[in-house]
Every structure is written in C-alpha cells, then in structure tokens.
CSV table of C-alpha atoms in Angstrom, one decimal:
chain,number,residue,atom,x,y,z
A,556,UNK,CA,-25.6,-5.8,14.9
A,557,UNK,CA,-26.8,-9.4,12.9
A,558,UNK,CA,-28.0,-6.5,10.4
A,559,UNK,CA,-24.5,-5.5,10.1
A,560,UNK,CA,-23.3,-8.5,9.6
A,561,UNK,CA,-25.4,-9.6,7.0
A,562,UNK,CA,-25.1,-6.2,5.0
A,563,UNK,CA,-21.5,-6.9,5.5
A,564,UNK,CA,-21.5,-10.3,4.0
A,565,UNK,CA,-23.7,-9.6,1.2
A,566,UNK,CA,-21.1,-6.7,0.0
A,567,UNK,CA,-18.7,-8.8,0.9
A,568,UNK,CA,-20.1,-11.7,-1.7
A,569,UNK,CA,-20.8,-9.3,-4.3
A,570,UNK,CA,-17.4,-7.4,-4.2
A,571,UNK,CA,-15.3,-10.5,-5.0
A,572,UNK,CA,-11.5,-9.8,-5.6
A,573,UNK,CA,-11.4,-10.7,-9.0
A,574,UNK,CA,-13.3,-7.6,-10.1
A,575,UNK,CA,-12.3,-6.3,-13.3
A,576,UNK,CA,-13.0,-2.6,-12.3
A,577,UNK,CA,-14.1,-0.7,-9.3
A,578,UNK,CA,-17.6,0.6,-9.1
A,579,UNK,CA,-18.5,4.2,-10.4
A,580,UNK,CA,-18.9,5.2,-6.4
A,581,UNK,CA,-15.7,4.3,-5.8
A,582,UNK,CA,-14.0,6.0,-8.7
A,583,UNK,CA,-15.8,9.2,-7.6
A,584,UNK,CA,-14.5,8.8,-3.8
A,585,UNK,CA,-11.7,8.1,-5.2
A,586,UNK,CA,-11.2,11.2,-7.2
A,587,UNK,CA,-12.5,13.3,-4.7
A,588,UNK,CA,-9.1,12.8,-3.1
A,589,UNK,CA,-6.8,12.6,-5.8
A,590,UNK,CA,-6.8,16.7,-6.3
A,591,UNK,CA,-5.7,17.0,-2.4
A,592,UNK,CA,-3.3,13.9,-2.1
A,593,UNK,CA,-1.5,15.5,-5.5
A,594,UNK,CA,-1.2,19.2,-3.7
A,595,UNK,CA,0.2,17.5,-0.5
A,596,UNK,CA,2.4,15.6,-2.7
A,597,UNK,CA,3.0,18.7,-5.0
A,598,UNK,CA,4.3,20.9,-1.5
A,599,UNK,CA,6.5,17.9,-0.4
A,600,UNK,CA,8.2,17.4,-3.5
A,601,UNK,CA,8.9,21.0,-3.4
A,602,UNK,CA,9.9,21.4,0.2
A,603,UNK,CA,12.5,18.8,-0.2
A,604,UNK,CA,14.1,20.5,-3.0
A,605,UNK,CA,14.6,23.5,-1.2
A,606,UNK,CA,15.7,22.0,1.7
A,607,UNK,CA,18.1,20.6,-0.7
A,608,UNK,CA,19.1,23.6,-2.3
A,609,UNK,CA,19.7,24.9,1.2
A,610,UNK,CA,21.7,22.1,2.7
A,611,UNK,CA,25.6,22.3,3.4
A,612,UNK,CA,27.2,23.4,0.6
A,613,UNK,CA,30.4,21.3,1.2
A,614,UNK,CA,28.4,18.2,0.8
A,615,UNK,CA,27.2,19.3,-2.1
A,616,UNK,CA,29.7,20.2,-3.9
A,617,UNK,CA,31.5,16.3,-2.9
A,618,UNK,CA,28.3,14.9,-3.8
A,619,UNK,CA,28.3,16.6,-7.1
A,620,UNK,CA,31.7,15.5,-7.8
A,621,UNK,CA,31.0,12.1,-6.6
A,622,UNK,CA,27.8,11.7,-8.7
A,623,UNK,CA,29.9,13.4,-11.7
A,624,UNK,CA,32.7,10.0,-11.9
A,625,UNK,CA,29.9,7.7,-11.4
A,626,UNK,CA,28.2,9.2,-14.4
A,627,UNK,CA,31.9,9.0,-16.4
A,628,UNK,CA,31.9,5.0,-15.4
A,629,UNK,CA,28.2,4.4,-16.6
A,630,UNK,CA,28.3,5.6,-19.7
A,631,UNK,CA,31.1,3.9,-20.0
A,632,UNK,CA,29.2,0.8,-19.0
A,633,UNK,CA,26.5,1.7,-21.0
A,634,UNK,CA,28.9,1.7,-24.1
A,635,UNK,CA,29.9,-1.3,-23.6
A,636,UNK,CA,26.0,-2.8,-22.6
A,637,UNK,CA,24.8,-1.5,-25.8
A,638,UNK,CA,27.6,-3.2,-27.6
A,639,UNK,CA,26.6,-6.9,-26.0
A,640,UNK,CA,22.7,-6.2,-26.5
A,641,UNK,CA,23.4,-5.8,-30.3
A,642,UNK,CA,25.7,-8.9,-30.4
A,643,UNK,CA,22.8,-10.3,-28.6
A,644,UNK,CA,20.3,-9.7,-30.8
A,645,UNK,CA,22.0,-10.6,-33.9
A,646,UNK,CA,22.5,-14.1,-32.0
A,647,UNK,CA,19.2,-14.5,-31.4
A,648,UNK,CA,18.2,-13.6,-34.8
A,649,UNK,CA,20.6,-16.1,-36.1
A,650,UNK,CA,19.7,-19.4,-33.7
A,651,UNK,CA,16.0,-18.0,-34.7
A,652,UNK,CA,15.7,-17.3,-30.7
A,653,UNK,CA,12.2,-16.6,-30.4
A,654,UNK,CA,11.4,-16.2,-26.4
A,655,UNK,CA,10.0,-12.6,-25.8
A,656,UNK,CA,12.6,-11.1,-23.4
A,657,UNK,CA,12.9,-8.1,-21.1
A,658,UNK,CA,13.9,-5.3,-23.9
A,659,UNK,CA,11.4,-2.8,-25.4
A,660,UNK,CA,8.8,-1.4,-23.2
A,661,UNK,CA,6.0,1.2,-23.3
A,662,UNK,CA,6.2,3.8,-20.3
A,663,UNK,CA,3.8,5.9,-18.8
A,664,UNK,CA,5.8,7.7,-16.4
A,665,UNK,CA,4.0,8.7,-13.0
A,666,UNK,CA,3.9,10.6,-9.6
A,667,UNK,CA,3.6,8.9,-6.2
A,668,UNK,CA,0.2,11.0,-4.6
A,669,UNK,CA,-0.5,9.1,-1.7
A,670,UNK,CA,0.2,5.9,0.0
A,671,UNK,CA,-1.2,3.0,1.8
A,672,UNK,CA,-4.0,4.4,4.6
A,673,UNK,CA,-4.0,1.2,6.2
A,674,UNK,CA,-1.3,-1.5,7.7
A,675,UNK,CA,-3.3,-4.2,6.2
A,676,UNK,CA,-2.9,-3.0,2.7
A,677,UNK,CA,0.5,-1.8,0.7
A,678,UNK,CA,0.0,0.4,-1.9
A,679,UNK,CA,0.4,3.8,-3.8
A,680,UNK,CA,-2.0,6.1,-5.5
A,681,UNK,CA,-0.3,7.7,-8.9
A,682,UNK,CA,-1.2,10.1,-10.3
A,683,UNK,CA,-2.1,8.7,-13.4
A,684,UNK,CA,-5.2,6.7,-14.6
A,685,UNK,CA,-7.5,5.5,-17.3
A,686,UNK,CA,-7.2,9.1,-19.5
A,687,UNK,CA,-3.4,8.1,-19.2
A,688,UNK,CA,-4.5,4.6,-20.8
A,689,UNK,CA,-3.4,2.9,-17.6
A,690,UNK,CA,-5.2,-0.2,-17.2
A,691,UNK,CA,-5.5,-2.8,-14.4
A,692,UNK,CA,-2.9,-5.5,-14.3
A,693,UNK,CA,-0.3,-3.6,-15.5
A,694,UNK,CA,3.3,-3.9,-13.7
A,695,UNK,CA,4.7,-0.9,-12.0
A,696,UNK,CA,8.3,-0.6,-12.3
A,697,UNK,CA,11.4,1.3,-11.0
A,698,UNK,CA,14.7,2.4,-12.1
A,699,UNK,CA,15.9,-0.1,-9.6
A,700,UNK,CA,13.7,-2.5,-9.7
A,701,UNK,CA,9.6,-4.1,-9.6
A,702,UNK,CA,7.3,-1.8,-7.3
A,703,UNK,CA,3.9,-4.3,-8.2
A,704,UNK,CA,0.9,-4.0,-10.3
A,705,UNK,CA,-2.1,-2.0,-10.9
A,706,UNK,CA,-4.7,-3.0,-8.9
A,707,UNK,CA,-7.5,-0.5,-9.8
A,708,UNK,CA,-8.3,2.6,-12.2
A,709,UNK,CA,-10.1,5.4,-11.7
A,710,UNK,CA,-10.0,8.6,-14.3
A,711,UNK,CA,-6.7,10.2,-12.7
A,712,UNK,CA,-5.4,8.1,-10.5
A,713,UNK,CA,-4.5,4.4,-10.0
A,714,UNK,CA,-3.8,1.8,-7.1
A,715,UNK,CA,-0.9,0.0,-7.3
A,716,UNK,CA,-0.5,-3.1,-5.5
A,717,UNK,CA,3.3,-3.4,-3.9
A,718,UNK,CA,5.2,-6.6,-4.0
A,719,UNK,CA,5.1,-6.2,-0.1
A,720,UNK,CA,1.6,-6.6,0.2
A,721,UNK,CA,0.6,-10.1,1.7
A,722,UNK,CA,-1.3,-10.2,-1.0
A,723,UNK,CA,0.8,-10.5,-3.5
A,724,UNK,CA,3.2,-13.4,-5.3
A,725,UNK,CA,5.3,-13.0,-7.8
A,726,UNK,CA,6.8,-15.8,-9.7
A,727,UNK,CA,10.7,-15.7,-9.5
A,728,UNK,CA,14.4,-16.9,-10.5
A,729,UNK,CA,18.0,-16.4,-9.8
A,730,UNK,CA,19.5,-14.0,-12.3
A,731,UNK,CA,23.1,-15.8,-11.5
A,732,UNK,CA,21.7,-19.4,-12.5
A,733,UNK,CA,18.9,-19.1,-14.3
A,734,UNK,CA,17.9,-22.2,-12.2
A,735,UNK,CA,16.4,-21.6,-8.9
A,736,UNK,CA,12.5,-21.1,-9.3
A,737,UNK,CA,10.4,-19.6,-6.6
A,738,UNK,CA,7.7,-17.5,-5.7
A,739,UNK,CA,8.2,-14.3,-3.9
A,740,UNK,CA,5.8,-13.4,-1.0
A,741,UNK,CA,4.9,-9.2,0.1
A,742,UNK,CA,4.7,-9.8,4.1
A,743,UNK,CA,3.5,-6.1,4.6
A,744,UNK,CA,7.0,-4.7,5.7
A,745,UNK,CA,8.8,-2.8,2.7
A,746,UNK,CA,12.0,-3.9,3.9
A,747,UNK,CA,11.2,-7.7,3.4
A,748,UNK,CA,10.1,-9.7,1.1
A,749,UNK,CA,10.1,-13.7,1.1
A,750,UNK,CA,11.0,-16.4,-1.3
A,751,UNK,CA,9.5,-19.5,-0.8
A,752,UNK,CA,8.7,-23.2,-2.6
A,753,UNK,CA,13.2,-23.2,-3.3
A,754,UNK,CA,14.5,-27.1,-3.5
A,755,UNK,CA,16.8,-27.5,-1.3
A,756,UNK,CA,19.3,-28.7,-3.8
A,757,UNK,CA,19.1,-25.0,-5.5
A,758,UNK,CA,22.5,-23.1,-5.6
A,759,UNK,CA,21.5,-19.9,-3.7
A,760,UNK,CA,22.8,-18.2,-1.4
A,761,UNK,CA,23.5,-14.3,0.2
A,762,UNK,CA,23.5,-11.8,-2.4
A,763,UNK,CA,22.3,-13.5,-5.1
A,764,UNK,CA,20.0,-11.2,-7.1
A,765,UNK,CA,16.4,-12.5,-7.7
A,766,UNK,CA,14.2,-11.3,-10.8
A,767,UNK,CA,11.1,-12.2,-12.5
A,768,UNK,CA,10.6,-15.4,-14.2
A,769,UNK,CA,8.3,-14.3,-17.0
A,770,UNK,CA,6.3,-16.8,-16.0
A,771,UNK,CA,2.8,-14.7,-15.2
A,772,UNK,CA,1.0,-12.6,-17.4
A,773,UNK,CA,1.1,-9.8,-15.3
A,774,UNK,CA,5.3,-9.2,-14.7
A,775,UNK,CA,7.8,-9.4,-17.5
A,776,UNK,CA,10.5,-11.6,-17.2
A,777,UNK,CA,13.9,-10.2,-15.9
A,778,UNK,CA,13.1,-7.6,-13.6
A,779,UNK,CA,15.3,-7.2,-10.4
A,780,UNK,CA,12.8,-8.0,-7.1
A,781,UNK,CA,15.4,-8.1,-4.3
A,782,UNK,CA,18.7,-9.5,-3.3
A,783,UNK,CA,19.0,-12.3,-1.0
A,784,UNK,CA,19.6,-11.4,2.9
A,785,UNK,CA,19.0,-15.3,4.9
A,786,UNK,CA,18.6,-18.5,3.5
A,787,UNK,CA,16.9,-20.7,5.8
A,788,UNK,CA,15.9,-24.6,5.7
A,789,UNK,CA,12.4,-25.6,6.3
A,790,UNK,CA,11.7,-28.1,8.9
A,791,UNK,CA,10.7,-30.9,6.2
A,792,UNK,CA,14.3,-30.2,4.6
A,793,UNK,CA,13.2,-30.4,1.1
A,794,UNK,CA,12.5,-27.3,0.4
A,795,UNK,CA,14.6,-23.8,0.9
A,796,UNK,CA,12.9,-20.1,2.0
A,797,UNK,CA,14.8,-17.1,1.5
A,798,UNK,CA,14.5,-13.7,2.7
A,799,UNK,CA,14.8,-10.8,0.2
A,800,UNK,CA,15.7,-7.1,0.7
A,801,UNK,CA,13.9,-5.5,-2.1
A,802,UNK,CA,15.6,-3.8,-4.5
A,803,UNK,CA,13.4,-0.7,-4.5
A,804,UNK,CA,12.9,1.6,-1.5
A,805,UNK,CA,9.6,1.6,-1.2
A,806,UNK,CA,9.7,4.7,1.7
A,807,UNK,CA,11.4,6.9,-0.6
A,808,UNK,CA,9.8,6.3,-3.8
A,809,UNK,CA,8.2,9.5,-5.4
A,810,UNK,CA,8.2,8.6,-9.3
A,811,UNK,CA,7.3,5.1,-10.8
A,812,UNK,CA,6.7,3.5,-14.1
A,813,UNK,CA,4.1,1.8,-15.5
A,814,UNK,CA,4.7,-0.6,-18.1
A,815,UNK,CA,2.1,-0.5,-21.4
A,816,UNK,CA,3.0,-3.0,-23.0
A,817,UNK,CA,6.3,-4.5,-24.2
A,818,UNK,CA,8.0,-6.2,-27.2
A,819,UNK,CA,10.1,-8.9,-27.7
A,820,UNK,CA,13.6,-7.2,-28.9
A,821,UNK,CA,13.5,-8.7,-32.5
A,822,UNK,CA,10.0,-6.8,-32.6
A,823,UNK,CA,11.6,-3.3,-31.4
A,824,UNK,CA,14.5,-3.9,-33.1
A,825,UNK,CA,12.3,-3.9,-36.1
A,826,UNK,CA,10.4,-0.9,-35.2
A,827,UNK,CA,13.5,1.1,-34.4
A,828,UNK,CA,14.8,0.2,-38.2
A,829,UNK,CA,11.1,1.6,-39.1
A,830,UNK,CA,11.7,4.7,-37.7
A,831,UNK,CA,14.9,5.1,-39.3
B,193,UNK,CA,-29.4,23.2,12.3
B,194,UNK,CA,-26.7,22.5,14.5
B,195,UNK,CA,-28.0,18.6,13.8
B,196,UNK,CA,-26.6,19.3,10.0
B,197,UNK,CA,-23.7,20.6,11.0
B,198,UNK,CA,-23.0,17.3,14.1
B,199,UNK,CA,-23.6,15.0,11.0
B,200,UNK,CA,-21.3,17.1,8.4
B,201,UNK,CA,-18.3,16.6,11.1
B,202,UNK,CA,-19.5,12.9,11.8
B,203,UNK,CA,-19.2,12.9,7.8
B,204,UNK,CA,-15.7,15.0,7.1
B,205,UNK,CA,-13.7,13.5,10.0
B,206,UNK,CA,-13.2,9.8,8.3
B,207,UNK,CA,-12.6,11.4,5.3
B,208,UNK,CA,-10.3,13.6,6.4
B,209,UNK,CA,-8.6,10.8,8.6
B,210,UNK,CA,-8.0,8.6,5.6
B,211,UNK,CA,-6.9,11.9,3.5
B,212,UNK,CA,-4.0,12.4,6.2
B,213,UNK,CA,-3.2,8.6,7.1
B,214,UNK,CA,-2.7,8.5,2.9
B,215,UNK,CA,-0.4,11.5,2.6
B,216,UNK,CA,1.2,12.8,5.8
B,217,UNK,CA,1.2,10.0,8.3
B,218,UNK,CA,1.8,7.5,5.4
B,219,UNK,CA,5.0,9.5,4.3
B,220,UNK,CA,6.0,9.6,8.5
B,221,UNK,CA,5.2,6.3,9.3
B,222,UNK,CA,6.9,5.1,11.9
B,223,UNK,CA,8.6,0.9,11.0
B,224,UNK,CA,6.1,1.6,7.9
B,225,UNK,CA,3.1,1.8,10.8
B,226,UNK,CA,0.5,4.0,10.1
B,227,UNK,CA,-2.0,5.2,12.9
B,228,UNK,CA,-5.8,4.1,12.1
B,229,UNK,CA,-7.6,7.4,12.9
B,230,UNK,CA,-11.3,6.3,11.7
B,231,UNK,CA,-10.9,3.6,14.0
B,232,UNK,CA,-10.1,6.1,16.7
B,233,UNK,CA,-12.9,8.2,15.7
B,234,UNK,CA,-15.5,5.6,15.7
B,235,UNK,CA,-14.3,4.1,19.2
B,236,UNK,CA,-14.8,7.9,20.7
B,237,UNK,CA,-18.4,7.4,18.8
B,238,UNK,CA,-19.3,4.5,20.2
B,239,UNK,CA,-18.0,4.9,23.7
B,240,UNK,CA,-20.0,8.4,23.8
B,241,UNK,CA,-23.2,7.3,21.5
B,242,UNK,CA,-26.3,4.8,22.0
B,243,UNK,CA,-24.6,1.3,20.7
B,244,UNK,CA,-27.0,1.0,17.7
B,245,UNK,CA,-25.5,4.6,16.8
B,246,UNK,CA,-21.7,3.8,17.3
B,247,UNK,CA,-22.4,0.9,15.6
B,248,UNK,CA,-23.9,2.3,12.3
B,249,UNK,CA,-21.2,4.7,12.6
B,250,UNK,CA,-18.6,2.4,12.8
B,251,UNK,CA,-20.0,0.4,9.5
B,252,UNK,CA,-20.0,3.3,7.6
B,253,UNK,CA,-16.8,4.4,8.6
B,254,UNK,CA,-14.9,1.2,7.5
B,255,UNK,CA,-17.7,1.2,4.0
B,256,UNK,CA,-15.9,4.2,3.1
B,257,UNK,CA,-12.4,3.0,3.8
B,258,UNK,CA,-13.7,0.2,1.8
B,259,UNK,CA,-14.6,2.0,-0.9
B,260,UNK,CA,-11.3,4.0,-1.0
B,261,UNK,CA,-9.3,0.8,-1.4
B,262,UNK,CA,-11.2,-0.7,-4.1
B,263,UNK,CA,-10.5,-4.0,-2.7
B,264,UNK,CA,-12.8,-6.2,-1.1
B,265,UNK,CA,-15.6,-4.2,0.3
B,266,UNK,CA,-17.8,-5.3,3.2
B,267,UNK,CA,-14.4,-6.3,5.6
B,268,UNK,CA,-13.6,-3.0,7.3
B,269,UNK,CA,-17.3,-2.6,7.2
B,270,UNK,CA,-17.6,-5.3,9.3
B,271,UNK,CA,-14.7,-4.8,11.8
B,272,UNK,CA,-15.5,-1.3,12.6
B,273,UNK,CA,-19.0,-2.0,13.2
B,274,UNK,CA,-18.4,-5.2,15.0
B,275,UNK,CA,-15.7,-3.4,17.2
B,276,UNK,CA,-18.2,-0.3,17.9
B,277,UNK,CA,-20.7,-2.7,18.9
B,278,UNK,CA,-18.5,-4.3,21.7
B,279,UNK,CA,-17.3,-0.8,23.0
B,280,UNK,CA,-20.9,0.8,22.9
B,281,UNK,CA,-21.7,-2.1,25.7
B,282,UNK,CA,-19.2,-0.8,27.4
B,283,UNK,CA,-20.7,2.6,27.9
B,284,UNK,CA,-22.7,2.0,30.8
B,285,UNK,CA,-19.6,1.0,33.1
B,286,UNK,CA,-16.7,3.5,32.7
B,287,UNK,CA,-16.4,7.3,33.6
B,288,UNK,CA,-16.2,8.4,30.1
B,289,UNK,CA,-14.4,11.8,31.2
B,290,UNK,CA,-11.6,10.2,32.4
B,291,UNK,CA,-9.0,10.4,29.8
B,292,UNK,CA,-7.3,7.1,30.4
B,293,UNK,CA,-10.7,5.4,29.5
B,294,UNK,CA,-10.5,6.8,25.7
B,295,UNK,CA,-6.7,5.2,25.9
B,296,UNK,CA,-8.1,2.0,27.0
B,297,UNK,CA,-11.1,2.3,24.4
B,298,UNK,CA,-8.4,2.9,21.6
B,299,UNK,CA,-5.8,0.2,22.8
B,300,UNK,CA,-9.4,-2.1,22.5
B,301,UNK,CA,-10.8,-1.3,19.6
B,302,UNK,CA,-7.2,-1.2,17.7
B,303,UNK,CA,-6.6,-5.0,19.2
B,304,UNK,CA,-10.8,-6.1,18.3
B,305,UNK,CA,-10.5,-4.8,14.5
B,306,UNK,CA,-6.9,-6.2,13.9
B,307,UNK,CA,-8.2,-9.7,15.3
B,308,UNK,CA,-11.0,-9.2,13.3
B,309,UNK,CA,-9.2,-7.8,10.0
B,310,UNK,CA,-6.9,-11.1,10.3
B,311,UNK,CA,-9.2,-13.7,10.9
B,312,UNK,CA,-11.4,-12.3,7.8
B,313,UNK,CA,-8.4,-11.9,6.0
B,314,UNK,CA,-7.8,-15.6,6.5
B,315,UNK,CA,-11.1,-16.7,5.4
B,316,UNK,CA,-12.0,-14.8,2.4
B,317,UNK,CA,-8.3,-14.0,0.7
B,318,UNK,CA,-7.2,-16.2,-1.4
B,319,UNK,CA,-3.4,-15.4,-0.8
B,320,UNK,CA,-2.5,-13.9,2.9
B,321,UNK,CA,1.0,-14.7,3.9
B,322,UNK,CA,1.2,-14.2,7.4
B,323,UNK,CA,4.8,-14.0,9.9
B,324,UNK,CA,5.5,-12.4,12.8
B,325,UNK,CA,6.0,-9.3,11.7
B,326,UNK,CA,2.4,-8.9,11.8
B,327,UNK,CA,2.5,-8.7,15.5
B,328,UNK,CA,5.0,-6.0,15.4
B,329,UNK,CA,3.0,-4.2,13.0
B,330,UNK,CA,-0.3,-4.2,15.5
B,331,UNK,CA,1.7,-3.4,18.6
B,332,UNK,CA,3.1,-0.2,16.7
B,333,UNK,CA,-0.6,0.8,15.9
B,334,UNK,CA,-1.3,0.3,19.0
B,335,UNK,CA,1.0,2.4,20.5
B,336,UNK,CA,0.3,5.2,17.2
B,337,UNK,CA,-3.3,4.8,18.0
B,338,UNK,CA,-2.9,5.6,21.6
B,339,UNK,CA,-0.6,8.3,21.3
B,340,UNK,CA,-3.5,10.6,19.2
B,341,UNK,CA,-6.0,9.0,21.1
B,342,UNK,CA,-5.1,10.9,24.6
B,343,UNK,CA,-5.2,14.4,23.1
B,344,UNK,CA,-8.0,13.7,19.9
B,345,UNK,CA,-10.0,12.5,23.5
B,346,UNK,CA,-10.1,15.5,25.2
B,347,UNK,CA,-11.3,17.2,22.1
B,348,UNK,CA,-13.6,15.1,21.0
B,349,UNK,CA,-15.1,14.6,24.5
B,350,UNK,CA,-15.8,18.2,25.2
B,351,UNK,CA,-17.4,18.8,21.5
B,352,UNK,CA,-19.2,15.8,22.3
B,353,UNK,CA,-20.9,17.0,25.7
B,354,UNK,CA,-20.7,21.0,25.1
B,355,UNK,CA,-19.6,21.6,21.3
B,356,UNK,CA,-20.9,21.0,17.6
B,357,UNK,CA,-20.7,16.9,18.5
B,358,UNK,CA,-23.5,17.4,21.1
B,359,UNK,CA,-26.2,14.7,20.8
B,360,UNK,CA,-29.9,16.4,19.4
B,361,UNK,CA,-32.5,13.5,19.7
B,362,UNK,CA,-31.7,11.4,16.1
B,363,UNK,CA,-28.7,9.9,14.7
C-alpha cells in the first residue's frame, strides 16, 4: 500500500494541472476510444431521427407550422439586427472605438462523441482535434450560449471542460447593466451554475441575463452563460451570490462550436470589404 | 493459457466500463449521475483476490481512468488503490457468496473513494467549489452503483470461483 501511495504522489507531482498538453500515452488511450464513442454516437444520432420521422404525425405537422412563424419573426429580427450592428459599427469607427468586441469569429464546428465518465469531472469528448487545428484553451460555444473550454487535444478528439465543472470560473457581467461583475462557478450539476463575489449594492435580480466579461483570455466577451434563478445575501451582507440556470442544455447537446480565433468587428468588417 | 486470457478480461473490463459510462450511461444518467463501474469492478477484485492483488488492481484501474481524463493523474490512482486495500482486509470476515455482501462492498468502496476523491480534490485543485449538491450526487452513485452491483456480483462471483476469472497461482 505505502508503495501505492508514493507512486501515486510522484504522478501526482509530475502531472501538475497546468500542463500544456497530455502525454503521448494518453493521446493513444485516448484515441483508442474515440473510433467507438463516434459509432455509439453515430447510431444515436440516427435512431433519434427515425424515431422522429416516426413520431405522431399531428404534432409534426403543428410543430412544423409553429417552427415555420418563428422562422418569419427572426428574420424579421434579424433584418432589423443587421441594420443596428452596421449603425454600430460606423459609430464605433467614428468615436475611433477600439475595444475588441463579440463580432467575427472563426468556427470549427463539432460532434458531441462521448461525455463525462465520472461525477467528479464535467465534460465532452468532440469529435474534433489537433488535425482540425483545435488547440487547448480554446472556448466552446453554442447557439445558445458558452459550453466551456478545451481542456486537452489529442489527434481526433478533444476534452472540453464544461462551465459546470467545479473546476471551472468564468469571469462575468450583467448584459442589462453592464455593471454587475462576478465570477461564475460549475458546481457539477448542468442545471446550475453559481455567481459569486456580487456587491450587494449591484442591481440584479431574477431573469437578468449574465454573459462573459471579456475579461480572461480564454472566453470572449459577450457570450450568454445563464439567466438568473435566486439571488441570495451572504451572511457578511456585503456581498451578493446568485444562482444561474445555464443557458445551454448541457443533457441534450449533440453539436458544439469551437471558437479559433476572433476579430474585433472593425477588423472583419475590413476583411469582409476584402473579400468583396 | 487460461492465465492470458483471466488477465485480458482483468484488462478489457475497465476499459470497457469507462467506454460505456462515456457513451451510454453518460447519455442516461440519471440527475446527471453516472454509475462508477471500474470502481465496482475493482471492489469485486479485491473482495475476491489476495489484498496486495486487489490493490494493484485497483491502482491501475483508476491510472487508466487517469489517463483517459487527461487531468491530474495519480488521484483516481490513489483512491482505487487505497479503497481496494481497505476492502481486501475485509476478505477474511464475510461469506463472499452471499450476494448482499458484494452490495455492501459496493455501497463501501463508492462512499471510501468519494471521501477520498473529495478530500484530494481539496488539497491539490487549485479551484473546487463545493455545495450540497455534492452529497446528492454520491448518494445517487451510490444507489447507481448498487443497483449493477447485485446482478454484475453474481457474475463476477461465479467466473471468479468456476469461470475464465478463476485465480491460477500469479497475479
């Protein structure tokens, strides 16, 4: 047993967290699974669609027509959020605005494989890796929202760390306000996240939307994290904590994007007039 | 030969438990509670092997979980071998072919290696935000774990006296 615990320890001191990459035996375990999780994954994605297909007609046919006015009002909205982000950028150009914003970004579009083997530890494995040009440290993204960072690369797959892992903090603000800064704890359920280190003079409240501050290197700012469920005071009454439902459902998520690298919007507006 | 083939299963049953806690019980989970099946394995290891075995066994069961999270390597290492080690001196004082005993083994070993998971997790992580939903999340293992454990027992029990598990001599 002390042998045990001494081999343990000295792994334990070489394999600090803050490893840049994973070792070549774990990249080849790693891959060694990857083939499998993707055909499980692959049959899954597949079997819901026909059970899809197969489902009640009726429903489908509301659900089509439902899906088919919300579609009408978007683009719509979409019209009209095109129109602003122009008038935006002109403005910006004008007061010679030069913060790097949310705008332009690089995606590398990829499949959910597998997901966390252990309680201790929230993540996915995607199905796409260093021959992909995935790197670690890049931030995972949703349509509706932050999913959490790459946490390791092997040649076809990748770990991504959630934002409800209990390792994980994420620096945050209110999109309302602008004002309230805070950081945003993973507490290993993917229905709960927590905002903590709030003054208790902040302006927030339930259903407020929180998004990223910008403020790390890893997450760009802007990017919805949750919405606010309970506002609580801590016992020393100077400071606020806030629970957060996430904004992405983390049980249901099958596709994710990983984000490159991305501009400032003067930059890609640029690049876009480049392009013709 | 039937040695090679007792250490291939030894060998293929973590992997393959990690392979299906990734993709099927991962997507089935129940509160976002996945069962721990290479813990299950090694407690049936250790409650039917010599302690030195189990507890080998249980070291490089959680070196390859480990090594399949990428994270900080040694920690499961040392949980599963420190929790095989304190079911293997067990052995000598249960009926090992009573099925309740592999329940009780499993309901231990979960409880040993979360207690020993947290407190490591405390000492060595830099960032661990803990609540009460931790709690939750161990009793739902728990009761996961013990769920497989009663009918993964009775199989794993009878290869282990009578089938391809069956002790030769050497680890």
């Amino acid at each position: 047993m002390l042998f045990v615990i001494v081999l343990s320890l000295i792994i334990m001191s070489k394999t600090s967290i803050h490893r840049e990459n994973i070792t070549l035996l774990e990249k080849i375990i790693r891959d060694s699974y990857t083939p499998l999780q993707s055909g499980v994954s692959g049959v899954k994605y597949n079997w819901d669609g026909w059970t899809i297909a197969f489902a009640n007609k009726k429903n489908q046919s509301r659900t089509i027509e439902s899906l088919k006015k919300q579609n009408n009002n978007l683009v719509m909205q979409n019209q009209k959020l095109l129109e602003y982000r122009a008038e935006a950028l002109r403005l910006r150009k004008i007061l010679a605005f030069a913060e790097p914003k949310r705008d332009e970004y690089n995606l590398i579009s990829a499949r959910v494989v597998a997901r966390n083997s252990q309680n201790w530890y929230k993540y996915l494995v995607i199905d796409q890796g260093q021959e992909a040009g995935v790197v670690k440290d890049m931030a995972v993204i949703s349509p509706q929202g932050l999913v959490g960072r790459v946490g390791s690369v092997s040649r076809n797959s990748a770990q991504v760390i959630l934002i409800t892992d209990r390792e994980t903090a994420v620096g945050a603000i209110l999109q309302k306000t602008r004002e309230t800064r805070g950081i945003v704890e993973g507490l290993g359920n993917s229905s709960q996240l927590r905002m903590v280190n709030i003054p208790y003079y902040s302006k927030i409240e339930k259903g407020n939307i929180v998004v990223t501050s910008g403020l790390s290197k890893v997450y760009p700012k802007g990017i919805a994290i949750g919405k606010i469920s309970k506002v609580t005071k801590e016992p020393s009454g100077l400071l606020l904590t806030a629970q957060l439902k996430p904004m992405t459902d983390f049980d249901k998520l099958e596709e994710v994007l990983v984000i490159k690298d991305y501009f400032p919007p003067v930059e890609a507006l640029e690049e876009d007039a480049a392009d013709g | 030969m039937d040695r090679y083939v007792r250490i291939f299963i030894l060998i293929l049953l973590p992997w393959l438990a990690i392979f299906l806690q990734s993709t099927v019980f991962s997507t089935y989970s129940i509160k976002g509670t996945v069962p721990d099946l290479v813990l299950i394995f090694v407690a049936f290891f250790a409650l039917l092997n010599r302690v030195r075995e189990g507890t080998v066994y249980g070291f490089l069961c959680g070196l390859l979980e480990d090594l399949v999270l990428g994270r900080f390597i040694g920690m499961n290492a040392l949980a599963k071998g420190l929790t095989a080690y304190i079911l293997g001196k067990l052995q000598g004082n249960v009926f090992q072919e009573n099925i309740l005993v592999g329940a009780f083994c499993v309901f231990l070993a979960t409880c040993i290696n979360a207690l020993c998971i947290f407190l490591m997790s405390l000492v060595f992580l830099p960032v661990f935000h803990v609540d009460m939903g931790l709690v939750a999340a161990i009793i739902y293992q728990i009761v996961y774990n013990i769920a497989l454990a009663v009918p993964l027992y009775l199989w794993y029990y009878d290869s282990s006296n009578y089938g391809r598990l069956r002790h030769y001599g050497e680890f």
